[in-house]
Structures are given as structure tokens and as C-alpha cells.
C-alpha positions as YAML, in Angstrom:
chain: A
units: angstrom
residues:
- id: 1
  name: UNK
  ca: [-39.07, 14.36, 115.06]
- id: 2
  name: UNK
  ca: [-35.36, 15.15, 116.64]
- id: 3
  name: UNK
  ca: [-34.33, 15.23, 119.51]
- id: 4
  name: UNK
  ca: [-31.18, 17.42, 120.99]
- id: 5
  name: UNK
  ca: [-29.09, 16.09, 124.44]
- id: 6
  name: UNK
  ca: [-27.37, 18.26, 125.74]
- id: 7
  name: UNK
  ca: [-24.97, 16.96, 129.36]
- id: 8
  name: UNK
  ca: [-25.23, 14.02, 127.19]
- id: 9
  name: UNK
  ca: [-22.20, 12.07, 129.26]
- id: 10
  name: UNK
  ca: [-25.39, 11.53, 131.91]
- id: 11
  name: UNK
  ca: [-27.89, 10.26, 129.77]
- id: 12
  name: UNK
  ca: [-26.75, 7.59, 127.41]
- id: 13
  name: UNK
  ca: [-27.08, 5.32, 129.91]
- id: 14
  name: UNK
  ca: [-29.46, 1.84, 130.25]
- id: 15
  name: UNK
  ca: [-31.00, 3.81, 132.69]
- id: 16
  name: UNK
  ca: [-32.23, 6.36, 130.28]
- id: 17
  name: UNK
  ca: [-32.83, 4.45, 127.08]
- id: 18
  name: UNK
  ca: [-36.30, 3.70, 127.87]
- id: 19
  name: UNK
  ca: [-36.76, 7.89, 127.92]
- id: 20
  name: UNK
  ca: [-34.24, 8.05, 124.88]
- id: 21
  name: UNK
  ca: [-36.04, 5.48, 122.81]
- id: 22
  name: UNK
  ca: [-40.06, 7.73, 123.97]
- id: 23
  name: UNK
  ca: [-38.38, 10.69, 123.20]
- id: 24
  name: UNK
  ca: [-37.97, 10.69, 119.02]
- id: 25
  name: UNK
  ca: [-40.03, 9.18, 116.39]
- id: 26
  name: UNK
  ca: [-38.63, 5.31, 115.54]
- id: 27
  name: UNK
  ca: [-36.79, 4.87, 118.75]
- id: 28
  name: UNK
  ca: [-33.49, 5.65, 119.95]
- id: 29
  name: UNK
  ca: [-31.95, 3.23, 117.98]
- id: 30
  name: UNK
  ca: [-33.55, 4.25, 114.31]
- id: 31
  name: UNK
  ca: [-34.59, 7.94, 115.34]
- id: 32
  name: UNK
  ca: [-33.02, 11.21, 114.66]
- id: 33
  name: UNK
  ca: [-31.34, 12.83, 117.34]
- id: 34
  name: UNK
  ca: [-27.93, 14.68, 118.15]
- id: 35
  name: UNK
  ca: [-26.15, 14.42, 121.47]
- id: 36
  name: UNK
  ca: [-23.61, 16.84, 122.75]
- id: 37
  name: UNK
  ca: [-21.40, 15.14, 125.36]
- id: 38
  name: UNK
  ca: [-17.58, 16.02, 127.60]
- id: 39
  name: UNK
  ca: [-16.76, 12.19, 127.85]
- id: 40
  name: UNK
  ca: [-13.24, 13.72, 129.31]
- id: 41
  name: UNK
  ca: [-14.11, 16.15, 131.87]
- id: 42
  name: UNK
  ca: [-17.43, 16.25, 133.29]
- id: 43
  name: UNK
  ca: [-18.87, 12.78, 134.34]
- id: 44
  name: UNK
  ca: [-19.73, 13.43, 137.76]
- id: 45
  name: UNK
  ca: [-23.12, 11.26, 138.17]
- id: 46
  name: UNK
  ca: [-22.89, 8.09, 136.37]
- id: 47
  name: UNK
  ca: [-19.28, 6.26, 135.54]
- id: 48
  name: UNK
  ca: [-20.91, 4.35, 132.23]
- id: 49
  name: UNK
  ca: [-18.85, 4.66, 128.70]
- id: 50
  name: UNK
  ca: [-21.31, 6.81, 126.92]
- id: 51
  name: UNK
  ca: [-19.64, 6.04, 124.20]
- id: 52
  name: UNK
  ca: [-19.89, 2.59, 124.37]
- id: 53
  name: UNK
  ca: [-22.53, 2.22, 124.87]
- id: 54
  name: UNK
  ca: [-24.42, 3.90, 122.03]
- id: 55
  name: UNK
  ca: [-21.97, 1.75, 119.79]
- id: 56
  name: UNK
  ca: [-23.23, -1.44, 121.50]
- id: 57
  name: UNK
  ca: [-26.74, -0.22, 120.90]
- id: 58
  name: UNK
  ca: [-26.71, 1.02, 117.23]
- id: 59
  name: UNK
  ca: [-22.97, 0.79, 116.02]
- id: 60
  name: UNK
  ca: [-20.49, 3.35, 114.53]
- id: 61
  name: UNK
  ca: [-22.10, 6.92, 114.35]
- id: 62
  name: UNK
  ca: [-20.54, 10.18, 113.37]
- id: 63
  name: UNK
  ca: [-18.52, 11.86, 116.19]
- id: 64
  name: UNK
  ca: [-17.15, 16.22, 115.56]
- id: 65
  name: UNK
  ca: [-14.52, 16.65, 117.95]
- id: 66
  name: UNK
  ca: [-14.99, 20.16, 119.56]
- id: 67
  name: UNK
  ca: [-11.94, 21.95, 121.04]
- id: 68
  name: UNK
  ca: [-12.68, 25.58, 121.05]
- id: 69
  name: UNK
  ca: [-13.37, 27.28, 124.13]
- id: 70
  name: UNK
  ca: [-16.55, 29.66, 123.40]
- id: 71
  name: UNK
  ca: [-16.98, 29.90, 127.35]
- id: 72
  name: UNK
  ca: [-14.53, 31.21, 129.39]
- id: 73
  name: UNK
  ca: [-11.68, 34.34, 128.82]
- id: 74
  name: UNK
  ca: [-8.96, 32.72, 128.29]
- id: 75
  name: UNK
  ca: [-7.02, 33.45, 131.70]
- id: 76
  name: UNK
  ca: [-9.62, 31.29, 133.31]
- id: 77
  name: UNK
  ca: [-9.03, 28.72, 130.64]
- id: 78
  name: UNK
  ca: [-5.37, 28.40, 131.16]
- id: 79
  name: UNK
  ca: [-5.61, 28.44, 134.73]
- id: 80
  name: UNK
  ca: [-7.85, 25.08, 134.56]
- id: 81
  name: UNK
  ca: [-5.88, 23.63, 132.50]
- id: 82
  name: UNK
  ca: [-2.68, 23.98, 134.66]
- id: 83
  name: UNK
  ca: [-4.50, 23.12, 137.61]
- id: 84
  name: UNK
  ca: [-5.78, 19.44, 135.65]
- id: 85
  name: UNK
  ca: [-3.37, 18.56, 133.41]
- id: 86
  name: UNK
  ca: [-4.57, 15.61, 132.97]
- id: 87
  name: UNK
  ca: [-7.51, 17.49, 131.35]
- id: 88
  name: UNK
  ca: [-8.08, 17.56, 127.76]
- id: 89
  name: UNK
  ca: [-6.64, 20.72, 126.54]
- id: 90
  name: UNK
  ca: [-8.73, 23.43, 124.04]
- id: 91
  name: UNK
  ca: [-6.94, 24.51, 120.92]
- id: 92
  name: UNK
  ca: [-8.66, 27.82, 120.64]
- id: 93
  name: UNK
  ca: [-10.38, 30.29, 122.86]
- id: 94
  name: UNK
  ca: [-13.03, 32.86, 121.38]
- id: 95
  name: UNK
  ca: [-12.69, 34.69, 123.78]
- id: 96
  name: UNK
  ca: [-8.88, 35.93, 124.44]
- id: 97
  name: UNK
  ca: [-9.36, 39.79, 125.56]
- id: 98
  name: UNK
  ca: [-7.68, 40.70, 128.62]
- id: 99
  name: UNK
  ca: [-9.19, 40.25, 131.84]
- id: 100
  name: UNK
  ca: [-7.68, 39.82, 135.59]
- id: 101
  name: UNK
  ca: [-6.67, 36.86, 136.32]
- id: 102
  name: UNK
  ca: [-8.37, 33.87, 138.66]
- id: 103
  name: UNK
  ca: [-7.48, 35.19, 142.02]
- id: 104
  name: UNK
  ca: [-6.70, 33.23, 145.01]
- id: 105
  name: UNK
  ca: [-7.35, 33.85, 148.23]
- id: 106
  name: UNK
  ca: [-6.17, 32.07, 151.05]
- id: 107
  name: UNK
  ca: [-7.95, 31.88, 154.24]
- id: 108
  name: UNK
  ca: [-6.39, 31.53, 157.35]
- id: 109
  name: UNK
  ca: [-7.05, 28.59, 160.33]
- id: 110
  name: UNK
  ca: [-7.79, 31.49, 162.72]
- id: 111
  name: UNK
  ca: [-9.62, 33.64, 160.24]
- id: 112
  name: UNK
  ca: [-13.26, 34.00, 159.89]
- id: 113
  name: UNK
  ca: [-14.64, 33.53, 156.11]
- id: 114
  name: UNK
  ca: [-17.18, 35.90, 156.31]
- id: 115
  name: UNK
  ca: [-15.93, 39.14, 156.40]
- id: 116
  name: UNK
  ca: [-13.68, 37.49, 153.17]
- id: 117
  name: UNK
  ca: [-16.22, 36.56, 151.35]
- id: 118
  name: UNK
  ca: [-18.14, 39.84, 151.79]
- id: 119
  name: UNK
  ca: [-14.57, 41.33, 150.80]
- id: 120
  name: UNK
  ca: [-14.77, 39.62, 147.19]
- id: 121
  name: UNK
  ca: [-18.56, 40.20, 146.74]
- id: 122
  name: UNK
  ca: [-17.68, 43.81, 146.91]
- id: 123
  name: UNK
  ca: [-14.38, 43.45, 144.98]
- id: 124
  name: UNK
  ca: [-16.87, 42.04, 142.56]
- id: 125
  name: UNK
  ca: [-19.08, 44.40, 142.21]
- id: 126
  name: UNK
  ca: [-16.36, 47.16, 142.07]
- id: 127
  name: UNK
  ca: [-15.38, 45.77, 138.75]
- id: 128
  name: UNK
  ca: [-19.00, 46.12, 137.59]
- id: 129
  name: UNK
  ca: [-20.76, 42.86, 138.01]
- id: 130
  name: UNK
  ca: [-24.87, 42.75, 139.25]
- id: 131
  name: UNK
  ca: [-25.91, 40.55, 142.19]
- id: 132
  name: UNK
  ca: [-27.11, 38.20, 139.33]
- id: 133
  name: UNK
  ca: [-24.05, 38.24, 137.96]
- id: 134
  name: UNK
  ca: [-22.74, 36.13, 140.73]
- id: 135
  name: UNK
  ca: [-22.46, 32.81, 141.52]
- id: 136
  name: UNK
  ca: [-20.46, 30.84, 144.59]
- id: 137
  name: UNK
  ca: [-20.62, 27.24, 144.31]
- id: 138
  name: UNK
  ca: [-18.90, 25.15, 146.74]
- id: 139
  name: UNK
  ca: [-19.08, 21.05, 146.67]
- id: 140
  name: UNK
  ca: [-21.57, 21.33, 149.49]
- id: 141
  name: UNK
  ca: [-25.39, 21.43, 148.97]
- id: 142
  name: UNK
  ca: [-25.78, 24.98, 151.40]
- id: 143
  name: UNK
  ca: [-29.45, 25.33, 151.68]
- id: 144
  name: UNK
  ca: [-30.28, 28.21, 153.58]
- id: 145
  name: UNK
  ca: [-26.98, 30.36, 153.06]
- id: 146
  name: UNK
  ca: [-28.47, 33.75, 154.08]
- id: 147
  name: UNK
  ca: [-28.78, 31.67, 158.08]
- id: 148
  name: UNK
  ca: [-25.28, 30.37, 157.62]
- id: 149
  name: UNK
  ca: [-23.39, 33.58, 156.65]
- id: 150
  name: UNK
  ca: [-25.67, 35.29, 158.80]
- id: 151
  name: UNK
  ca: [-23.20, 38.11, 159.78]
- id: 152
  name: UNK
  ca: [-22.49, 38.67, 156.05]
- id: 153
  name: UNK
  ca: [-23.65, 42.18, 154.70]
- id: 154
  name: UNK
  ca: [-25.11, 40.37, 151.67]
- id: 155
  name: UNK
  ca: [-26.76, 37.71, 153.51]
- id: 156
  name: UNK
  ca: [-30.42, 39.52, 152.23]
- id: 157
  name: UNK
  ca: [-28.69, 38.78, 149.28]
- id: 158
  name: UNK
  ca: [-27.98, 35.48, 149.30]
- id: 159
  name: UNK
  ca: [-30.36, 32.66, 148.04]
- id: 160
  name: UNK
  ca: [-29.67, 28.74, 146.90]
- id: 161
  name: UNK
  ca: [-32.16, 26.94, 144.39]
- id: 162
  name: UNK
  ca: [-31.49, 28.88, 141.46]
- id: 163
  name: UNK
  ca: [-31.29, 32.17, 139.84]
- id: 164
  name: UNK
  ca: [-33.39, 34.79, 141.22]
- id: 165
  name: UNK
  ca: [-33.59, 38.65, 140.16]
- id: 166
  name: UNK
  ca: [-31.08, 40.46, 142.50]
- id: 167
  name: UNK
  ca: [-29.79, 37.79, 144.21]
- id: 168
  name: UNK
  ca: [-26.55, 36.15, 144.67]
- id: 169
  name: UNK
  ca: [-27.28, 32.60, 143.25]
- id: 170
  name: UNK
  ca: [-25.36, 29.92, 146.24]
- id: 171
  name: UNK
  ca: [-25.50, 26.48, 144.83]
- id: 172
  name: UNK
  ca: [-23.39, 22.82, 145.29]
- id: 173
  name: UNK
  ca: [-20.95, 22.46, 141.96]
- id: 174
  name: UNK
  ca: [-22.98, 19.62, 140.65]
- id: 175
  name: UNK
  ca: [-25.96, 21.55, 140.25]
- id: 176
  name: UNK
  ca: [-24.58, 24.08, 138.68]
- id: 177
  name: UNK
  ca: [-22.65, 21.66, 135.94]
- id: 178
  name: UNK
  ca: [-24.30, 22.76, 132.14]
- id: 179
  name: UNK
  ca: [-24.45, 26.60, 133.60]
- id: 180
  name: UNK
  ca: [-22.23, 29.64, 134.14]
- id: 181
  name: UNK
  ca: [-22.17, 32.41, 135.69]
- id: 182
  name: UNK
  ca: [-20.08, 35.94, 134.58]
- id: 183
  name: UNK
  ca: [-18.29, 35.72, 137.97]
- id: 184
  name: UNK
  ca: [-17.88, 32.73, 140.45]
- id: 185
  name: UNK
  ca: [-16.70, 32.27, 143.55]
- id: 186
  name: UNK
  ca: [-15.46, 28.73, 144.57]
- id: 187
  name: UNK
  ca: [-15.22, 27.73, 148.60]
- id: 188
  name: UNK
  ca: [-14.94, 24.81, 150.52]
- id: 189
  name: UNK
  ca: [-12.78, 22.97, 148.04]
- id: 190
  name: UNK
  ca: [-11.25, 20.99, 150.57]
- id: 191
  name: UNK
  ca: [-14.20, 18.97, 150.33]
- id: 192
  name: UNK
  ca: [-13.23, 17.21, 147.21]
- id: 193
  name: UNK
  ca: [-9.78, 15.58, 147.70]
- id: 194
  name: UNK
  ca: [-11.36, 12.16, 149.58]
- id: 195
  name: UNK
  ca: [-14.32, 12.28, 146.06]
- id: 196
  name: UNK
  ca: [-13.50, 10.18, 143.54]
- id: 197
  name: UNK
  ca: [-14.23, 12.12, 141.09]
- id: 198
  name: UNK
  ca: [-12.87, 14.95, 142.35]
- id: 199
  name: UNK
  ca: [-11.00, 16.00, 139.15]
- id: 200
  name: UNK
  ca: [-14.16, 15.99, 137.15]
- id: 201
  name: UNK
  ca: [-16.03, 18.14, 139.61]
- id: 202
  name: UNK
  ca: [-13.60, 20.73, 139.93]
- id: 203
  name: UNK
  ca: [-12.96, 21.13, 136.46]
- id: 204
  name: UNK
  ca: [-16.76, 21.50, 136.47]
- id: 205
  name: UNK
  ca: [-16.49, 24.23, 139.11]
- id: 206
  name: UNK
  ca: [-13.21, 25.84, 137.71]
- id: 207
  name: UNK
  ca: [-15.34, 26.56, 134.00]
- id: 208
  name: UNK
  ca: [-18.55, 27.86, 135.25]
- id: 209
  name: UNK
  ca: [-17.04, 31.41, 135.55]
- id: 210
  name: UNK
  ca: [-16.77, 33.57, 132.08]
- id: 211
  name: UNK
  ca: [-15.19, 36.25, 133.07]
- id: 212
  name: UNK
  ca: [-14.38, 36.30, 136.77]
- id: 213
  name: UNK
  ca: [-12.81, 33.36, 138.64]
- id: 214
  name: UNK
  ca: [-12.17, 33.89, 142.57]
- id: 215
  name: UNK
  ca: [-11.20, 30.94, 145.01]
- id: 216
  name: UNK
  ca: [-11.28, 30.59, 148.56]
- id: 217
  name: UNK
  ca: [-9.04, 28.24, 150.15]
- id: 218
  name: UNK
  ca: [-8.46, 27.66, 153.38]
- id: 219
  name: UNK
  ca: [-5.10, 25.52, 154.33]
- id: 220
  name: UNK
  ca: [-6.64, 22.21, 153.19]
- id: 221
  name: UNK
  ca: [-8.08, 23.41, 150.26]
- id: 222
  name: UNK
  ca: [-4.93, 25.00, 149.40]
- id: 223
  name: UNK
  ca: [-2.73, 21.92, 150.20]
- id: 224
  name: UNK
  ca: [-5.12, 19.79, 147.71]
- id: 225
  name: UNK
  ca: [-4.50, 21.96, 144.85]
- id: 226
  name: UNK
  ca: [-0.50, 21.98, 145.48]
- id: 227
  name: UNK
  ca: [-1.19, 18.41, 145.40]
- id: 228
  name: UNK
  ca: [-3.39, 18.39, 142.03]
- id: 229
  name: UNK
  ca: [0.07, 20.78, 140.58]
- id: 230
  name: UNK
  ca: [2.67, 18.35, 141.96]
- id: 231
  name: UNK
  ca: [0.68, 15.41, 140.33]
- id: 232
  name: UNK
  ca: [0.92, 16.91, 137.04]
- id: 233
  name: UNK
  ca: [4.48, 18.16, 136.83]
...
């Protein structure tokens, strides 16, 4: 009878209308349905105008602006939005108790990432969060990372394909886009300044995280997002 689309920004597409219009009772074009969509921030698959083309298809519908932030504390919040300025801003956060900052931590050319990263898992679950709790996403699709951190102490812990009870969830940014995590752990950022739509998936990767944000940047990583600042002052 109704249908709900959520990630919407991917599916009002040609390429999904035959799905749309199989989906509700009287077709996409006469059925009942309700579509929540970030037309500003998070098209990372397809470049169509969502928008667009739902007015080409059925005309001028009614459009609620949402600008709250019900996601992320709002330290993490303000961090994306000075790191993409060019990012729609939110009004409002629900959630404005205090809570440390993102952290940054740079990684060295003659340093090995490993014993960092096993630094931060730790420093993560010092400040009380599970295995589940974490996530580290990195622009990469890493598909066995328990074999490629396999001098990390947590590599028994590691796993990539999803959530999994006890387990430290290691996924690409894209896949994790419409999820979050309480604390995530971006790497390999460098990976994203030659995208082009590199903005789009970092602001993806930047608002996963709820209530923990930690980066690890090596000195390319860390040179793109001195870029991404300079571009926006």
C-alpha cells in the first residue's frame, strides 16, 4: 500500500523506476510512497538529479527540509562541517553533551600502522566501547583484514562483511553509507583526493561515528585534508 525509501538520492533513478513503479499499489507515479533523500551530501553511486527527476515524472510534490542532526555529538558534527564547508550545514544537534573530540592521528612515512591502530582500538575500549561498538572504514574494499593486519593483537578480532557479535566490523566507506557505528576509525584517506566524489564520500565516512571519531592519516592523507581546509577558507 506505501512504500518508504530510505538512501533515496540512489534510487530515484530510470534505472530503478521499473522497481519503484512494482513496489506500491498504482505505480510510482499515482502510488503512495515517502522518500527520504541527502541530495547535498551523500551521492556517491549515481550522479542523476533525484530531484528532477521525480518532477519530470509526476510534477511538484511536497518536500520537509530536515536540518537537525539526531546522529552524531555535536563535536563530530562541527568537525565535518569545518572540514566540508561546502557542506550543507545542520541548524540543531540533539545530541550536544560533551564528548572528546575527533582525534587525529598522524602516521609517520617510516612508521608502521599496526601497532597504531592497535593503539586506538585499545584507547577505544578504555573509554568503554565493545568490539561491536567499532567500526574502521577506509575507502578501500579490505576483504580479509584479520591476514592484512596480521601482526595486530585484534586481528582474531577483525572481520569485513558486516556486523558480527564480538567483532570489530572492517568495511569500504561506501558500504557502510545509511549505517553508524558508536565509534569509527577512518584510514587510508589518502585514497580519495584523485575520486571525484571525494567530498561526498568523506562526509559519508566523517558521520558514521556517534560518539567517537578517530582518523588515521598518514602524510598524504594529511596533506589532502589541509587541502579540503585551505579550499574552504
Amino acid at each position: 500500500d506505501v512504500i518508504i525509501i530510505d538512501e533515496a538520492q540512489d534510487l530515484l533513478n530510470s534505472t530503478f523506476r521499473p522497481i519503484l513503479n512494482e513496489s506500491v499499489l498504482s505505480g510510482f507515479v499515482n502510488g503512495k510512497w515517502y522518500a527520504f533523500v541527502d541530495l547535498d551530501a551523500q551521492k556517491i553511486y549515481d550522479q542523476t538529479d533525484s530531484l528532477s527527476f521525480v518532477k519530470t515524472e509526476i510534477g511538484d510534490i511536497p518536500i520537509f527540509t530536515l536540518t537537525r542532526n539526531c546522529r552524531n555529538v555535536i563535536q563530530i558534527g562541527h568537525f565535518a562541517e569545518g572540514l566540508l564547508p561546502f557542506k550543507p550545514k545542520w541548524n540543531s544537534f540533539r545530541r550536544n553533551e560533551n564528548h572528546p573530540n575527533p582525534q587525529l592521528v598522524k602516521i609517520g612515512s617510516d612508521q608502521d600502522m599496526t601497532p597504531i591502530l592497535d593503539d586506538v582500538v585499545e584507547s577505544c575500549k578504555r573509554l568503554g566501547f565493545s568490539y561491536d561498538d567499532i567500526s574502521i572504514l577506509s575507502p578501500l574494499e579490505i576483504s580479509e583484514p584479520q591476514n592484512i593486519f596480521s601482526e595486530s593483537k585484534f586481528a582474531s578480532k577483525f572481520v569485513s562483511g558486516g556486523k558480527k557479535s564480538g567483532k570489530i566490523n572492517f568495511t569500504s566507506i561506501a558500504k557502510f553509507k545509511g549505517l553508524e557505528s558508536p565509534c569509527v576509525i577512518l584510514m587510508d584517506l589518502e585514497q580519495l583526493s584523485t575520486s571525484s566524489n571525494k567530498d561526498d564520500l568523506l562526509y559519508v565516512g566523517l558521520t558514521r561515528a556517534t560518539d567517537r571519531l578517530v582518523i588515521l592519516a598518514n602524510n598524504l592523507a594529511h596533506s589532502f585534508m589541509i587541502k579540503l581546509l585551505e579550499e574552504g577558507v
